[in-house]
Short mmCIF file of C-alpha atoms in Angstrom, two decimals:
data_model
loop_
_atom_site.label_atom_id
_atom_site.label_comp_id
_atom_site.label_asym_id
_atom_site.label_seq_id
_atom_site.Cartn_x
_atom_site.Cartn_y
_atom_site.Cartn_z
CA MET L 23 44.28 -11.59 -30.11
CA VAL L 24 45.67 -8.06 -29.39
CA LEU L 25 45.79 -5.24 -31.88
CA GLU L 26 48.18 -2.47 -30.95
CA PHE L 27 46.69 1.05 -32.06
CA TRP L 28 49.47 3.46 -32.56
CA TYR L 29 48.06 7.06 -32.82
CA GLU L 30 49.13 10.66 -32.73
CA PHE L 31 46.76 13.44 -31.64
CA ALA L 32 47.98 15.85 -34.06
CA SER L 33 47.31 13.20 -37.06
CA THR L 34 44.23 13.72 -39.30
CA TYR L 35 43.86 10.09 -40.34
CA SER L 36 44.14 8.95 -36.74
CA TYR L 37 40.88 10.60 -36.03
CA PRO L 38 38.47 8.47 -38.05
CA ALA L 39 40.65 5.43 -36.97
CA ALA L 40 40.13 6.40 -33.31
CA MET L 41 36.44 6.83 -33.85
CA ARG L 42 36.08 3.42 -35.64
CA ILE L 43 38.37 1.06 -34.00
CA ALA L 44 36.42 0.06 -30.84
CA ARG L 45 33.24 -0.86 -32.84
CA LEU L 46 35.19 -2.89 -35.42
CA ALA L 47 37.39 -4.74 -32.93
CA GLU L 48 34.54 -5.55 -30.62
CA ALA L 49 32.57 -7.02 -33.54
CA ALA L 50 35.61 -9.15 -34.31
CA GLY L 51 36.46 -10.15 -30.67
CA VAL L 52 39.97 -8.41 -30.91
CA THR L 53 41.37 -6.36 -27.87
CA VAL L 54 42.75 -3.00 -28.66
CA GLU L 55 45.72 -1.61 -26.82
CA TRP L 56 45.71 2.24 -27.17
CA ARG L 57 49.19 3.52 -27.84
CA PRO L 58 49.44 7.13 -28.24
CA PHE L 59 52.92 8.28 -29.37
CA LEU L 60 54.65 11.35 -30.95
CA LEU L 61 55.37 11.52 -34.70
CA GLY L 62 57.52 14.64 -34.23
CA PRO L 63 60.84 12.79 -33.22
CA ILE L 64 60.21 10.31 -35.99
CA PHE L 65 59.57 12.84 -38.65
CA ALA L 66 62.59 14.92 -37.37
CA ALA L 67 64.76 11.72 -37.84
CA GLN L 68 63.68 11.78 -41.49
CA GLY L 69 64.70 15.45 -41.84
CA TRP L 70 61.10 16.86 -41.62
CA ARG L 71 60.44 19.73 -39.24
CA ASP L 72 56.69 20.18 -40.10
CA SER L 73 53.89 17.79 -41.33
CA PRO L 74 54.45 16.49 -44.81
CA PHE L 75 51.10 17.70 -45.47
CA ASN L 76 52.33 21.32 -44.90
CA LEU L 77 55.74 20.57 -46.68
CA TYR L 78 54.02 19.29 -49.87
CA PRO L 79 51.04 21.47 -50.71
CA ALA L 80 49.48 19.21 -53.32
CA LYS L 81 49.56 16.31 -50.76
CA GLY L 82 48.11 18.42 -48.09
CA GLU L 83 45.29 19.84 -50.23
CA TYR L 84 44.55 16.19 -51.18
CA MET L 85 44.50 14.96 -47.74
CA TRP L 86 42.00 17.69 -46.45
CA ARG L 87 39.54 16.45 -49.33
CA ASP L 88 40.22 12.75 -48.69
CA MET L 89 39.45 13.54 -44.90
CA ALA L 90 36.31 15.18 -45.94
CA ARG L 91 35.00 12.23 -47.91
CA ILE L 92 35.92 9.74 -45.06
CA CYS L 93 34.27 11.82 -42.40
CA ALA L 94 31.26 12.22 -44.43
CA ARG L 95 30.96 8.41 -44.95
CA GLU L 96 31.48 7.86 -41.33
CA GLY L 97 29.25 10.55 -39.95
CA LEU L 98 31.98 12.35 -38.32
CA VAL L 99 32.17 16.10 -38.13
CA LEU L 100 35.30 17.66 -39.60
CA GLN L 101 36.43 21.20 -39.19
CA LYS L 102 39.91 22.32 -39.94
CA PRO L 103 41.81 22.64 -36.63
CA VAL L 104 42.83 25.93 -34.92
CA ARG L 105 46.12 25.10 -36.30
CA PHE L 106 47.80 22.14 -38.06
CA PRO L 107 49.27 20.12 -36.86
CA GLN L 108 48.57 21.10 -33.18
CA ASN L 109 51.03 20.42 -30.55
CA SER L 110 50.20 17.04 -29.00
CA LEU L 111 52.74 16.61 -26.46
CA LYS L 112 50.68 17.37 -23.40
CA ALA L 113 47.64 15.29 -24.73
CA ALA L 114 49.71 12.34 -25.28
CA ARG L 115 51.44 12.48 -21.85
CA VAL L 116 48.06 12.88 -20.13
CA ALA L 117 46.50 9.94 -22.23
CA LEU L 118 49.12 7.62 -21.01
CA GLY L 119 47.82 7.87 -17.39
CA ALA L 120 44.10 8.40 -18.17
CA PRO L 121 41.79 6.01 -16.41
CA ASP L 122 39.77 5.55 -19.66
CA ILE L 123 42.35 6.00 -22.41
CA ALA L 124 40.02 5.33 -25.19
CA GLY L 125 37.35 7.73 -24.02
CA PHE L 126 39.97 10.39 -23.21
CA SER L 127 41.49 9.91 -26.72
CA ARG L 128 38.33 10.07 -28.59
CA ALA L 129 37.44 13.21 -26.85
CA VAL L 130 40.80 14.88 -27.72
CA TYR L 131 40.22 13.94 -31.39
CA ALA L 132 36.78 15.45 -31.34
CA ALA L 133 38.36 18.66 -29.58
CA ASN L 134 41.00 18.83 -32.28
CA PHE L 135 39.07 18.04 -35.42
CA ALA L 136 35.41 18.66 -34.72
CA GLU L 137 35.36 21.32 -32.19
CA ARG L 138 38.18 23.58 -33.08
CA LYS L 139 39.64 23.52 -29.62
CA ASP L 140 43.38 23.95 -28.69
CA ILE L 141 44.44 20.58 -27.44
CA SER L 142 47.66 21.97 -26.01
CA ASP L 143 45.52 24.12 -23.61
CA ASP L 144 45.74 22.76 -20.06
CA ALA L 145 42.06 23.87 -19.51
CA VAL L 146 40.80 21.95 -22.30
CA LEU L 147 42.82 18.85 -21.27
CA SER L 148 41.70 18.95 -17.69
CA ASP L 149 37.98 19.57 -18.76
CA ILE L 150 38.23 16.14 -20.80
CA LEU L 151 40.09 14.38 -18.09
CA GLY L 152 37.99 15.52 -15.42
CA ALA L 153 40.95 16.29 -13.22
CA ASP L 154 44.09 18.48 -13.38
CA SER L 155 45.90 17.46 -16.56
CA ARG L 156 49.14 19.24 -15.46
CA ALA L 157 49.89 16.63 -12.80
CA ALA L 158 48.99 13.76 -15.17
CA ALA L 159 51.28 15.16 -17.92
CA GLN L 160 54.27 15.70 -15.61
CA ALA L 161 53.89 11.96 -14.24
CA ASN L 162 53.88 10.53 -17.72
CA LYS L 163 56.86 12.22 -19.42
CA ASP L 164 59.12 9.32 -19.20
CA ALA L 165 56.40 6.87 -20.26
CA LEU L 166 55.73 8.88 -23.48
CA ARG L 167 59.35 9.10 -24.39
CA ALA L 168 59.51 5.16 -23.91
CA GLN L 169 56.40 4.74 -25.86
CA THR L 170 57.70 6.85 -28.85
CA GLY L 171 61.02 4.78 -28.71
CA THR L 172 58.92 1.49 -28.84
CA ALA L 173 57.13 2.95 -31.95
CA MET L 174 60.40 3.57 -33.74
CA ALA L 175 61.58 0.05 -32.90
CA ARG L 176 58.41 -1.46 -34.23
CA GLY L 177 59.30 0.36 -37.63
CA ILE L 178 56.40 2.85 -37.36
CA PHE L 179 56.73 5.90 -39.55
CA GLY L 180 53.32 7.33 -39.43
CA ALA L 181 50.01 7.32 -37.94
CA PRO L 182 47.64 5.67 -37.47
CA SER L 183 49.50 2.40 -37.42
CA PHE L 184 48.27 -1.05 -36.32
CA VAL L 185 50.60 -4.01 -35.06
CA VAL L 186 49.17 -7.58 -34.95
CA ASP L 187 51.60 -10.23 -33.87
CA GLY L 188 54.59 -8.27 -35.18
CA GLU L 189 52.71 -7.30 -38.43
CA LEU L 190 52.50 -3.57 -39.23
CA PHE L 191 49.66 -1.82 -40.98
CA TRP L 192 49.64 1.73 -41.73
CA GLY L 193 46.89 4.12 -42.35
CA ASN L 194 43.00 4.34 -41.30
CA ASP L 195 42.31 2.50 -44.61
CA ARG L 196 44.12 -0.54 -43.35
CA LEU L 197 42.19 -0.86 -40.11
CA GLU L 198 39.90 -3.52 -41.47
CA GLU L 199 42.85 -5.54 -42.76
CA ALA L 200 44.54 -5.48 -39.51
CA ILE L 201 41.54 -6.65 -37.71
CA ALA L 202 41.15 -9.55 -40.06
CA TRP L 203 44.88 -10.33 -39.63
CA ALA L 204 44.17 -10.61 -35.82
CA THR L 205 41.25 -12.95 -36.34
CA THR L 206 43.10 -15.17 -38.70
CA SER L 207 46.20 -15.13 -36.24
CA ARG L 208 43.77 -16.43 -33.62
CA ARG L 209 42.50 -19.08 -35.79
CA ARG L 210 46.11 -20.13 -36.64
CA SER L 211 47.19 -20.53 -33.02
CA GLY L 212 43.81 -21.75 -31.68
CA MET B 12 31.12 8.09 -66.81
CA VAL B 13 34.87 8.36 -67.32
CA LEU B 14 37.48 7.67 -64.87
CA GLU B 15 40.98 8.83 -65.68
CA PHE B 16 43.57 6.20 -64.53
CA TRP B 17 46.96 8.11 -63.90
CA TYR B 18 49.83 5.49 -63.54
CA GLU B 19 53.48 5.57 -63.60
CA PHE B 20 55.45 2.38 -64.86
CA ALA B 21 57.88 2.50 -61.93
CA SER B 22 55.38 2.77 -59.29
CA THR B 23 54.69 -0.25 -57.27
CA TYR B 24 51.13 0.59 -56.11
CA SER B 25 50.16 1.25 -59.80
CA TYR B 26 50.87 -2.55 -60.52
CA PRO B 27 47.84 -3.94 -58.52
CA ALA B 28 45.58 -0.94 -59.73
CA ALA B 29 46.49 -1.61 -63.41
CA MET B 30 45.80 -5.38 -63.02
CA ARG B 31 42.44 -4.70 -61.21
CA ILE B 32 40.96 -1.67 -62.77
CA ALA B 33 39.36 -3.08 -66.04
CA ARG B 34 37.49 -5.71 -64.05
CA LEU B 35 36.19 -3.27 -61.53
CA ALA B 36 35.30 -0.60 -64.18
CA GLU B 37 33.59 -2.98 -66.47
CA ALA B 38 31.51 -4.51 -63.67
CA ALA B 39 30.29 -0.89 -62.70
CA GLY B 40 29.78 0.28 -66.36
CA VAL B 41 32.53 2.99 -66.11
CA THR B 42 34.84 3.79 -68.92
CA VAL B 43 38.68 3.90 -68.15
CA GLU B 44 41.01 6.41 -69.59
CA TRP B 45 44.55 5.08 -69.31
CA ARG B 46 46.94 8.00 -68.60
CA PRO B 47 50.64 6.98 -68.16
CA PHE B 48 52.80 9.87 -66.83
CA LEU B 49 55.98 10.43 -65.13
CA LEU B 50 56.46 10.88 -61.45
CA GLY B 51 60.12 12.05 -61.77
CA PRO B 52 59.39 15.65 -62.59
CA ILE B 53 56.64 15.83 -60.02
CA PHE B 54 58.93 14.38 -57.30
CA ALA B 55 61.81 16.68 -58.44
CA ALA B 56 59.60 19.75 -57.90
CA GLN B 57 59.25 18.55 -54.20
CA GLY B 58 62.77 18.29 -53.99
CA TRP B 59 63.16 14.55 -54.18
CA ARG B 60 65.65 13.04 -56.44
CA ASP B 61 64.79 9.33 -55.64
CA SER B 62 61.62 7.50 -54.67
CA PRO B 63 60.43 8.41 -51.20
CA PHE B 64 60.53 4.68 -50.54
CA ASN B 65 64.32 4.85 -50.93
CA LEU B 66 64.77 7.97 -49.29
CA TYR B 67 62.89 6.96 -46.12
CA PRO B 68 63.78 3.30 -45.49
CA ALA B 69 61.12 2.64 -42.83
CA LYS B 70 58.46 3.57 -45.34
CA GLY B 71 60.10 1.54 -48.09
CA GLU B 72 60.37 -1.56 -45.90
CA TYR B 73 56.67 -1.22 -45.08
CA MET B 74 55.70 -0.68 -48.73
CA TRP B 75 57.23 -3.88 -49.80
CA ARG B 76 55.60 -5.93 -47.04
CA ASP B 77 52.28 -4.23 -47.84
CA MET B 78 52.61 -4.84 -51.52
CA ALA B 79 53.24 -8.59 -50.79
CA ARG B 80 49.87 -8.74 -48.64
CA ILE B 81 47.97 -6.87 -51.57
CA CYS B 82 49.39 -9.20 -54.42
CA ALA B 83 48.91 -12.38 -52.35
CA ARG B 84 45.30 -11.39 -51.83
CA GLU B 85 44.83 -10.41 -55.62
CA GLY B 86 46.71 -13.62 -56.90
CA LEU B 87 49.57 -11.42 -58.54
CA VAL B 88 52.96 -12.52 -58.62
CA LEU B 89 55.42 -9.99 -56.88
CA GLN B 90 59.13 -10.07 -57.23
CA LYS B 91 61.44 -7.28 -56.47
CA PRO B 92 62.37 -5.60 -59.66
CA VAL B 93 65.83 -5.69 -61.23
CA ARG B 94 66.13 -2.16 -59.75
CA PHE B 95 63.79 0.28 -57.92
CA PRO B 96 62.47 2.50 -59.32
CA GLN B 97 63.14 1.42 -62.88
CA ASN B 98 63.56 4.14 -65.63
CA SER B 99 59.94 4.21 -67.02
CA LEU B 100 60.64 7.00 -69.56
CA LYS B 101 60.68 4.87 -72.74
CA ALA B 102 57.82 2.60 -71.56
CA ALA B 103 55.52 5.60 -70.91
CA ARG B 104 56.24 7.07 -74.32
CA VAL B 105 55.63 3.86 -76.06
CA ALA B 106 52.45 3.28 -74.22
CA LEU B 107 50.98 6.69 -75.32
CA GLY B 108 50.88 5.39 -78.90
CA ALA B 109 50.31 1.66 -78.31
CA PRO B 110 47.18 0.46 -80.29
CA ASP B 111 46.14 -1.47 -77.05
CA ILE B 112 47.26 0.72 -74.27
CA ALA B 113 45.65 -1.14 -71.46
CA GLY B 114 47.14 -4.49 -72.61
CA PHE B 115 50.49 -2.96 -73.20
CA SER B 116 50.52 -1.32 -69.86
CA ARG B 117 49.65 -4.40 -67.95
CA ALA B 118 52.36 -6.49 -69.80
CA VAL B 119 54.92 -3.75 -68.83
CA TYR B 120 53.82 -4.12 -65.16
CA ALA B 121 54.15 -7.74 -65.29
CA ALA B 122 57.54 -7.31 -66.85
CA ASN B 123 58.74 -4.88 -63.91
CA PHE B 124 57.05 -6.49 -60.89
CA ALA B 125 56.68 -10.19 -61.75
CA GLU B 126 59.15 -11.26 -64.29
CA ARG B 127 62.12 -9.21 -63.16
CA LYS B 128 62.63 -7.65 -66.73
CA ASP B 129 64.26 -4.37 -67.40
CA ILE B 130 61.48 -2.09 -68.73
CA SER B 131 64.00 0.47 -70.26
CA ASP B 132 65.35 -2.16 -72.53
CA ASP B 133 64.18 -1.55 -76.14
CA ALA B 134 64.13 -5.30 -76.83
CA VAL B 135 61.78 -5.88 -73.84
CA LEU B 136 59.52 -3.11 -74.94
CA SER B 137 59.56 -4.10 -78.68
CA ASP B 138 58.71 -7.68 -77.49
CA ILE B 139 55.60 -6.36 -75.64
CA LEU B 140 54.52 -4.06 -78.29
CA GLY B 141 54.97 -6.47 -81.26
CA ALA B 142 56.87 -3.70 -83.24
CA ASP B 143 59.77 -1.42 -82.94
CA SER B 144 59.47 0.36 -79.73
CA ARG B 145 62.26 2.95 -80.54
CA ALA B 146 60.11 4.57 -83.31
CA ALA B 147 57.11 4.65 -81.10
CA ALA B 148 59.05 6.22 -78.30
CA GLN B 149 60.50 8.96 -80.43
CA ALA B 150 57.07 9.77 -81.68
CA ASN B 151 55.43 10.36 -78.26
CA LYS B 152 58.03 12.57 -76.63
CA ASP B 153 56.02 15.49 -76.72
CA ALA B 154 52.72 13.73 -75.85
CA LEU B 155 54.22 12.39 -72.72
CA ARG B 156 55.61 15.85 -71.65
CA ALA B 157 52.12 17.21 -72.22
CA GLN B 158 50.55 14.48 -70.22
CA THR B 159 52.77 14.94 -67.25
CA GLY B 160 51.96 18.56 -67.26
CA THR B 161 48.35 17.86 -67.17
CA ALA B 162 48.82 15.43 -64.20
CA MET B 163 50.37 18.32 -62.32
CA ALA B 164 47.54 20.67 -63.22
CA ARG B 165 45.09 18.05 -61.81
CA GLY B 166 46.97 18.23 -58.54
CA ILE B 167 48.44 14.74 -58.88
CA PHE B 168 51.42 13.98 -56.63
CA GLY B 169 51.53 10.23 -56.59
CA ALA B 170 50.49 7.14 -58.49
CA PRO B 171 48.38 5.63 -59.08
CA SER B 172 45.70 8.40 -59.10
CA PHE B 173 42.08 8.42 -60.25
CA VAL B 174 40.20 11.35 -61.44
CA VAL B 175 36.47 11.40 -61.87
CA ASP B 176 34.56 14.42 -62.78
CA GLY B 177 37.41 16.78 -61.28
CA GLU B 178 37.43 14.72 -57.94
CA LEU B 179 40.94 13.23 -57.34
CA PHE B 180 41.66 9.90 -55.50
CA TRP B 181 45.13 8.67 -54.65
CA GLY B 182 46.32 5.18 -54.11
CA ASN B 183 45.49 1.54 -55.24
CA ASP B 184 43.39 1.43 -52.04
CA ARG B 185 41.03 4.15 -53.32
CA LEU B 186 40.18 2.47 -56.72
CA GLU B 187 36.90 1.19 -55.42
CA GLU B 188 35.84 4.55 -54.00
CA ALA B 189 36.86 6.20 -57.31
CA ILE B 190 34.58 3.85 -59.13
CA ALA B 191 31.67 4.36 -56.77
CA TRP B 192 32.09 7.95 -57.21
CA ALA B 193 31.78 7.64 -60.99
CA THR B 194 28.64 5.49 -60.76
CA THR B 195 27.17 8.15 -58.27
CA SER B 196 27.95 10.98 -60.53
CA ARG B 197 26.23 9.26 -63.37
CA ARG B 198 23.09 8.82 -61.30
CA ARG B 199 23.30 12.55 -60.28
CA SER B 200 23.71 13.82 -63.93
CA GLY B 201 21.35 11.05 -65.52
#
């Protein structure tokens, strides 16, 4: 069974999800499709020109505290990024062509939320990719636009999201449920 | 150890939380303080004049599907209310003076989300209370205003929320974590 993992490199809660998903999916025998996309156009369609965590300060303050608790539990380093949200456009484009998209994506999340690096910096991305990130980014412009369109068509409105057999789950805290759904679907059809 | 349970009678995710909390807290030896409040003034302060689930349709559609999965898992009936969100003002005022606030609150949630009753109807509320709800509502106007002010002071921006020893948790899906926090705090101080 396939689980689509929809993530945005600027999204805080996508960080623990990206770090947890391979282990959980492998233990359950579920295949993960890594699907980076951009939340910016989706938020803009809702009238937001910034992260809701910046637009609504009480929500933002809570989110950072909630993230601290989650990362402590998962043994993940968490440092406030150089800015929030970071510009994730280039990273998402590069990810779409990366030979190891899972490894590349995890390294971008670590750069953003653990190492205080600028993930819109070509040098940072090239270093992670092990090749010139500018060429990769240019090659995948159209692919990222299509991917974000597919996210909207799936009804996705936030990140991380998981889609299993047409069923949508939103949030790092729904990862276990999405994986359980995938294993149950497999039993139903098998 | 005391866990403050902050809930809003119009809030969908407060329904499963209200139905689960007594059982989980009792098993953990945690005391629950039932704290009904109004989200309306808090949303209005953020510029929202309706539920975000109505303002953002993709989010709303997801919420109802997510609620269906949660209620199925918990063995709770879920029917779309007579309107969403319902006017919860009277119910919250009555709750603040109800002899059995937990029992009254659970019955209001059942009326709203399982029985398709109008929870702003005095007859519905009087029937649940077993007394004239109009007198109770009138007596608790100021108490509810103060309670909602306290919610804002706690940094609460949504429902359900849980506060343990100054630590805020938001969402039905954080209930287990809030209870675990309460039992750990007790060990720390005991």
